[in-house]
Amino acid sequence: MSARVDWRARTGSPLRGTLAIPGDKSISHRAVMLAALADGVSTIDGFLEGEDTRATAAIFSRMGVRIETPSPSRRIVHGVGIDGLHAPDGALDCGNAGTGMRLLAGLLAAQRFDSTLTGDDSLRKRPMRRVTEPLATMGARIDTAAGGLPPLHIHGGQHLHGARHALDVASAQVKSALLLAGLYAQGETEVVEPHPTRDYTERMLAALDVDIDFSPGYARLRGGQRLRATDVVVPADFSSAAFFLVAASIVPGSDLCLRAVGLNPRRTGLLHVLRHMGADIEEAHAGRCGGEAVADLRVRHAQLRGVEVPQALVADMIDEFPALFIAAACAEGPTVVRGAAELRVKESDRIAVMAEGLRALGIRVDETPDGATIHPAPLHGGSVDSHADHRIAMAFAVAAQVAEGDVQIHDVANVATSFPGFDTLARGAGFGLE
Ligand code: S3P
């Protein structure tokens, strides 16, 4: 587990310059997993050097996959083929990564060998029945700790069969776990979602030559197919860029450019909401990176207005609510969030933890079971606990840029799970952060 680290953040200068944001976490996890299962050698460029994605790579190394790191953010993965993984010599540690654990649950449920997945204190509090129950309908046998929590003890040697899953929860992790299990199942596996979620697993399977039928909210594949190695280029992570989009919007005088950010439509809900709030964000140099839409985002300070966040956009911005709450605290008029109960089961209870932190800085937040109303006011200094949640820590570093007084942010080491070097990049752009 990481050592406890705190930040002291305060108003810096207007945010300026051009920033290169690290690679996408969701795509990096999937790239390692699928390249490991492919026939042949794949190169991954733009791989996120975060703790979460490195934990996933380490897990595959322990199952006999040779992974080279010729330079930072590049991996060469020597695929072992769909049936080539070896039994690991002990429990597999996913660190802080829900994506790692849930996707691996689907993949490992189909192997010949037994395995155990565990993780850090935060991950061991996250619900896993959402994957173990639908996997059980395909013939998987997975034991959890009390309450459906990790560790997961996965019994190998089961013969999985395809199934049609109509999910209650909009979750790309659950969908992906089922599709990965479906690769090994007899017959077809079909997933229907209540709201469309990110489709990186589907896109990457198709890029590795798997015959898969997918459209927003729907995916179907047949078991027994092989994956063919390919090279993957990972775009910059929109969720990491989000902190700078909000920061430059709220800090007067800011004018920041974020280079080649991934703009998959299932990720960019915050862009729509911020623009609706009055943000000044321009896209330039639109292009493609590894099959994904990317563009440079230029963001300049603007006065924001509170909004009601459309519920249809919640899944498309599920990781961006900590950043949105800060934008809302600095807007004119209240912002209302509904239909976002999933926030309560992320790396922390992001509704409760954001409300607690904002209150400590002088903002009124009315919590509901599935959202909150944020009443803006001038932010003052104070002490905030991130509850070891990377996105909460970064959100409050942004808030501190407009607070009248120092903001102490406790327990920030987990920023390295998704955005290593955030503090250095942020300081370089003008943040007051130490
Ligand atoms: C992710 C899916 C989302 C998201 C997480 C990454 C993924 O989780 O919050 O950060 O890579 O599939 P859910 O599937 O639980 O919504």
mmCIF file with all atom_site columns, N, CA, C and O in Angstrom, residues 245-246 248-250 270-282 298-305 307 327:
data_model
loop_
_atom_site.group_PDB
_atom_site.id
_atom_site.type_symbol
_atom_site.label_atom_id
_atom_site.label_alt_id
_atom_site.label_comp_id
_atom_site.label_asym_id
_atom_site.label_entity_id
_atom_site.label_seq_id
_atom_site.pdbx_PDB_ins_code
_atom_site.Cartn_x
_atom_site.Cartn_y
_atom_site.Cartn_z
_atom_site.occupancy
_atom_site.B_iso_or_equiv
_atom_site.pdbx_formal_charge
_atom_site.auth_seq_id
_atom_site.auth_comp_id
_atom_site.auth_asym_id
_atom_site.auth_atom_id
_atom_site.pdbx_PDB_model_num
ATOM 1   N N  . LEU A 1 245 ? -9.714  21.042 -17.491 1.00 0.00 ? 245 LEU A N  1
ATOM 2   C CA . LEU A 1 245 ? -10.827 21.756 -18.135 1.00 0.00 ? 245 LEU A CA 1
ATOM 3   C C  . LEU A 1 245 ? -11.559 22.604 -17.097 1.00 0.00 ? 245 LEU A C  1
ATOM 4   O O  . LEU A 1 245 ? -11.910 23.762 -17.335 1.00 0.00 ? 245 LEU A O  1
ATOM 5   N N  . VAL A 1 246 ? -11.782 22.000 -15.925 1.00 0.00 ? 246 VAL A N  1
ATOM 6   C CA . VAL A 1 246 ? -12.488 22.757 -14.880 1.00 0.00 ? 246 VAL A CA 1
ATOM 7   C C  . VAL A 1 246 ? -11.577 23.839 -14.306 1.00 0.00 ? 246 VAL A C  1
ATOM 8   O O  . VAL A 1 246 ? -11.990 24.999 -14.130 1.00 0.00 ? 246 VAL A O  1
ATOM 9   N N  . ALA A 1 248 ? -9.038  25.518 -15.600 1.00 0.00 ? 248 ALA A N  1
ATOM 10  C CA . ALA A 1 248 ? -8.845  26.692 -16.463 1.00 0.00 ? 248 ALA A CA 1
ATOM 11  C C  . ALA A 1 248 ? -10.149 27.460 -16.627 1.00 0.00 ? 248 ALA A C  1
ATOM 12  O O  . ALA A 1 248 ? -10.141 28.684 -16.824 1.00 0.00 ? 248 ALA A O  1
ATOM 13  N N  . SER A 1 249 ? -11.289 26.772 -16.517 1.00 0.00 ? 249 SER A N  1
ATOM 14  C CA . SER A 1 249 ? -12.576 27.483 -16.600 1.00 0.00 ? 249 SER A CA 1
ATOM 15  C C  . SER A 1 249 ? -12.776 28.401 -15.404 1.00 0.00 ? 249 SER A C  1
ATOM 16  O O  . SER A 1 249 ? -13.330 29.492 -15.540 1.00 0.00 ? 249 SER A O  1
ATOM 17  N N  . ILE A 1 250 ? -12.320 27.975 -14.220 1.00 0.00 ? 250 ILE A N  1
ATOM 18  C CA . ILE A 1 250 ? -12.655 28.763 -13.013 1.00 0.00 ? 250 ILE A CA 1
ATOM 19  C C  . ILE A 1 250 ? -11.550 29.749 -12.594 1.00 0.00 ? 250 ILE A C  1
ATOM 20  O O  . ILE A 1 250 ? -11.826 30.672 -11.840 1.00 0.00 ? 250 ILE A O  1
ATOM 21  N N  . LEU A 1 270 ? -18.960 15.362 -19.650 1.00 0.00 ? 270 LEU A N  1
ATOM 22  C CA . LEU A 1 270 ? -18.576 16.599 -18.949 1.00 0.00 ? 270 LEU A CA 1
ATOM 23  C C  . LEU A 1 270 ? -18.357 17.755 -19.921 1.00 0.00 ? 270 LEU A C  1
ATOM 24  O O  . LEU A 1 270 ? -18.639 18.908 -19.588 1.00 0.00 ? 270 LEU A O  1
ATOM 25  N N  . LEU A 1 271 ? -17.861 17.439 -21.114 1.00 0.00 ? 271 LEU A N  1
ATOM 26  C CA . LEU A 1 271 ? -17.630 18.504 -22.101 1.00 0.00 ? 271 LEU A CA 1
ATOM 27  C C  . LEU A 1 271 ? -18.962 19.181 -22.440 1.00 0.00 ? 271 LEU A C  1
ATOM 28  O O  . LEU A 1 271 ? -19.060 20.409 -22.481 1.00 0.00 ? 271 LEU A O  1
ATOM 29  N N  . HIS A 1 272 ? -19.998 18.383 -22.629 1.00 0.00 ? 272 HIS A N  1
ATOM 30  C CA . HIS A 1 272 ? -21.316 18.939 -22.938 1.00 0.00 ? 272 HIS A CA 1
ATOM 31  C C  . HIS A 1 272 ? -21.834 19.759 -21.762 1.00 0.00 ? 272 HIS A C  1
ATOM 32  O O  . HIS A 1 272 ? -22.362 20.855 -21.931 1.00 0.00 ? 272 HIS A O  1
ATOM 33  N N  . VAL A 1 273 ? -21.690 19.204 -20.556 1.00 0.00 ? 273 VAL A N  1
ATOM 34  C CA . VAL A 1 273 ? -22.242 19.895 -19.385 1.00 0.00 ? 273 VAL A CA 1
ATOM 35  C C  . VAL A 1 273 ? -21.480 21.205 -19.140 1.00 0.00 ? 273 VAL A C  1
ATOM 36  O O  . VAL A 1 273 ? -22.088 22.248 -18.882 1.00 0.00 ? 273 VAL A O  1
ATOM 37  N N  . LEU A 1 274 ? -20.152 21.158 -19.240 1.00 0.00 ? 274 LEU A N  1
ATOM 38  C CA . LEU A 1 274 ? -19.388 22.397 -19.013 1.00 0.00 ? 274 LEU A CA 1
ATOM 39  C C  . LEU A 1 274 ? -19.763 23.462 -20.041 1.00 0.00 ? 274 LEU A C  1
ATOM 40  O O  . LEU A 1 274 ? -19.917 24.643 -19.711 1.00 0.00 ? 274 LEU A O  1
ATOM 41  N N  . ARG A 1 275 ? -19.935 23.050 -21.283 1.00 0.00 ? 275 ARG A N  1
ATOM 42  C CA . ARG A 1 275 ? -20.311 24.044 -22.310 1.00 0.00 ? 275 ARG A CA 1
ATOM 43  C C  . ARG A 1 275 ? -21.681 24.610 -22.001 1.00 0.00 ? 275 ARG A C  1
ATOM 44  O O  . ARG A 1 275 ? -21.911 25.813 -22.157 1.00 0.00 ? 275 ARG A O  1
ATOM 45  N N  . HIS A 1 276 ? -22.574 23.756 -21.545 1.00 0.00 ? 276 HIS A N  1
ATOM 46  C CA . HIS A 1 276 ? -23.910 24.202 -21.164 1.00 0.00 ? 276 HIS A CA 1
ATOM 47  C C  . HIS A 1 276 ? -23.829 25.189 -19.992 1.00 0.00 ? 276 HIS A C  1
ATOM 48  O O  . HIS A 1 276 ? -24.633 26.103 -19.855 1.00 0.00 ? 276 HIS A O  1
ATOM 49  N N  . MET A 1 277 ? -22.807 25.019 -19.156 1.00 0.00 ? 277 MET A N  1
ATOM 50  C CA . MET A 1 277 ? -22.604 25.929 -18.015 1.00 0.00 ? 277 MET A CA 1
ATOM 51  C C  . MET A 1 277 ? -21.943 27.240 -18.450 1.00 0.00 ? 277 MET A C  1
ATOM 52  O O  . MET A 1 277 ? -21.740 28.131 -17.624 1.00 0.00 ? 277 MET A O  1
ATOM 53  N N  . GLY A 1 278 ? -21.529 27.313 -19.717 1.00 0.00 ? 278 GLY A N  1
ATOM 54  C CA . GLY A 1 278 ? -20.926 28.549 -20.220 1.00 0.00 ? 278 GLY A CA 1
ATOM 55  C C  . GLY A 1 278 ? -19.424 28.465 -20.411 1.00 0.00 ? 278 GLY A C  1
ATOM 56  O O  . GLY A 1 278 ? -18.775 29.485 -20.673 1.00 0.00 ? 278 GLY A O  1
ATOM 57  N N  . ALA A 1 279 ? -18.843 27.275 -20.297 1.00 0.00 ? 279 ALA A N  1
ATOM 58  C CA . ALA A 1 279 ? -17.385 27.147 -20.441 1.00 0.00 ? 279 ALA A CA 1
ATOM 59  C C  . ALA A 1 279 ? -16.959 27.458 -21.871 1.00 0.00 ? 279 ALA A C  1
ATOM 60  O O  . ALA A 1 279 ? -17.718 27.242 -22.820 1.00 0.00 ? 279 ALA A O  1
ATOM 61  N N  . ASP A 1 280 ? -15.729 27.948 -21.987 1.00 0.00 ? 280 ASP A N  1
ATOM 62  C CA . ASP A 1 280 ? -15.167 28.312 -23.289 1.00 0.00 ? 280 ASP A CA 1
ATOM 63  C C  . ASP A 1 280 ? -14.132 27.249 -23.653 1.00 0.00 ? 280 ASP A C  1
ATOM 64  O O  . ASP A 1 280 ? -12.972 27.338 -23.259 1.00 0.00 ? 280 ASP A O  1
ATOM 65  N N  . ILE A 1 281 ? -14.578 26.213 -24.346 1.00 0.00 ? 281 ILE A N  1
ATOM 66  C CA . ILE A 1 281 ? -13.682 25.101 -24.712 1.00 0.00 ? 281 ILE A CA 1
ATOM 67  C C  . ILE A 1 281 ? -13.777 24.886 -26.220 1.00 0.00 ? 281 ILE A C  1
ATOM 68  O O  . ILE A 1 281 ? -14.859 24.627 -26.738 1.00 0.00 ? 281 ILE A O  1
ATOM 69  N N  . GLU A 1 282 ? -12.629 25.023 -26.873 1.00 0.00 ? 282 GLU A N  1
ATOM 70  C CA . GLU A 1 282 ? -12.593 24.836 -28.341 1.00 0.00 ? 282 GLU A CA 1
ATOM 71  C C  . GLU A 1 282 ? -11.839 23.567 -28.676 1.00 0.00 ? 282 GLU A C  1
ATOM 72  O O  . GLU A 1 282 ? -10.859 23.242 -28.016 1.00 0.00 ? 282 GLU A O  1
ATOM 73  N N  . ARG A 1 298 ? -8.739  23.560 -26.207 1.00 0.00 ? 298 ARG A N  1
ATOM 74  C CA . ARG A 1 298 ? -8.272  24.843 -25.685 1.00 0.00 ? 298 ARG A CA 1
ATOM 75  C C  . ARG A 1 298 ? -9.349  25.392 -24.762 1.00 0.00 ? 298 ARG A C  1
ATOM 76  O O  . ARG A 1 298 ? -10.506 25.556 -25.179 1.00 0.00 ? 298 ARG A O  1
ATOM 77  N N  . VAL A 1 299 ? -8.974  25.663 -23.542 1.00 0.00 ? 299 VAL A N  1
ATOM 78  C CA . VAL A 1 299 ? -9.960  26.095 -22.549 1.00 0.00 ? 299 VAL A CA 1
ATOM 79  C C  . VAL A 1 299 ? -9.506  27.418 -21.936 1.00 0.00 ? 299 VAL A C  1
ATOM 80  O O  . VAL A 1 299 ? -8.351  27.568 -21.550 1.00 0.00 ? 299 VAL A O  1
ATOM 81  N N  . ARG A 1 300 ? -10.445 28.350 -21.925 1.00 0.00 ? 300 ARG A N  1
ATOM 82  C CA . ARG A 1 300 ? -10.167 29.667 -21.346 1.00 0.00 ? 300 ARG A CA 1
ATOM 83  C C  . ARG A 1 300 ? -11.160 29.965 -20.240 1.00 0.00 ? 300 ARG A C  1
ATOM 84  O O  . ARG A 1 300 ? -12.280 29.434 -20.252 1.00 0.00 ? 300 ARG A O  1
ATOM 85  N N  . HIS A 1 301 ? -10.725 30.814 -19.325 1.00 0.00 ? 301 HIS A N  1
ATOM 86  C CA . HIS A 1 301 ? -11.597 31.152 -18.194 1.00 0.00 ? 301 HIS A CA 1
ATOM 87  C C  . HIS A 1 301 ? -12.945 31.685 -18.688 1.00 0.00 ? 301 HIS A C  1
ATOM 88  O O  . HIS A 1 301 ? -13.011 32.408 -19.689 1.00 0.00 ? 301 HIS A O  1
ATOM 89  N N  . ALA A 1 302 ? -13.997 31.315 -17.988 1.00 0.00 ? 302 ALA A N  1
ATOM 90  C CA . ALA A 1 302 ? -15.339 31.829 -18.309 1.00 0.00 ? 302 ALA A CA 1
ATOM 91  C C  . ALA A 1 302 ? -16.183 31.775 -17.036 1.00 0.00 ? 302 ALA A C  1
ATOM 92  O O  . ALA A 1 302 ? -15.937 30.937 -16.168 1.00 0.00 ? 302 ALA A O  1
ATOM 93  N N  . GLN A 1 303 ? -17.144 32.659 -16.947 1.00 0.00 ? 303 GLN A N  1
ATOM 94  C CA . GLN A 1 303 ? -18.075 32.587 -15.812 1.00 0.00 ? 303 GLN A CA 1
ATOM 95  C C  . GLN A 1 303 ? -19.058 31.440 -16.065 1.00 0.00 ? 303 GLN A C  1
ATOM 96  O O  . GLN A 1 303 ? -19.729 31.418 -17.092 1.00 0.00 ? 303 GLN A O  1
ATOM 97  N N  . LEU A 1 304 ? -19.112 30.490 -15.139 1.00 0.00 ? 304 LEU A N  1
ATOM 98  C CA . LEU A 1 304 ? -20.009 29.338 -15.306 1.00 0.00 ? 304 LEU A CA 1
ATOM 99  C C  . LEU A 1 304 ? -21.353 29.610 -14.628 1.00 0.00 ? 304 LEU A C  1
ATOM 100 O O  . LEU A 1 304 ? -21.426 30.371 -13.673 1.00 0.00 ? 304 LEU A O  1
ATOM 101 N N  . ARG A 1 305 ? -22.413 28.948 -15.149 1.00 0.00 ? 305 ARG A N  1
ATOM 102 C CA . ARG A 1 305 ? -23.737 29.004 -14.515 1.00 0.00 ? 305 ARG A CA 1
ATOM 103 C C  . ARG A 1 305 ? -24.115 27.592 -14.074 1.00 0.00 ? 305 ARG A C  1
ATOM 104 O O  . ARG A 1 305 ? -23.786 26.623 -14.759 1.00 0.00 ? 305 ARG A O  1
ATOM 105 N N  . VAL A 1 307 ? -26.383 24.298 -13.502 1.00 0.00 ? 307 VAL A N  1
ATOM 106 C CA . VAL A 1 307 ? -27.300 23.613 -14.419 1.00 0.00 ? 307 VAL A CA 1
ATOM 107 C C  . VAL A 1 307 ? -27.894 22.395 -13.717 1.00 0.00 ? 307 VAL A C  1
ATOM 108 O O  . VAL A 1 307 ? -27.415 21.969 -12.667 1.00 0.00 ? 307 VAL A O  1
ATOM 109 N N  . ALA A 1 327 ? -16.654 22.643 -10.381 1.00 0.00 ? 327 ALA A N  1
ATOM 110 C CA . ALA A 1 327 ? -17.173 23.643 -11.327 1.00 0.00 ? 327 ALA A CA 1
ATOM 111 C C  . ALA A 1 327 ? -18.481 24.220 -10.779 1.00 0.00 ? 327 ALA A C  1
ATOM 112 O O  . ALA A 1 327 ? -18.713 25.437 -10.805 1.00 0.00 ? 327 ALA A O  1
#
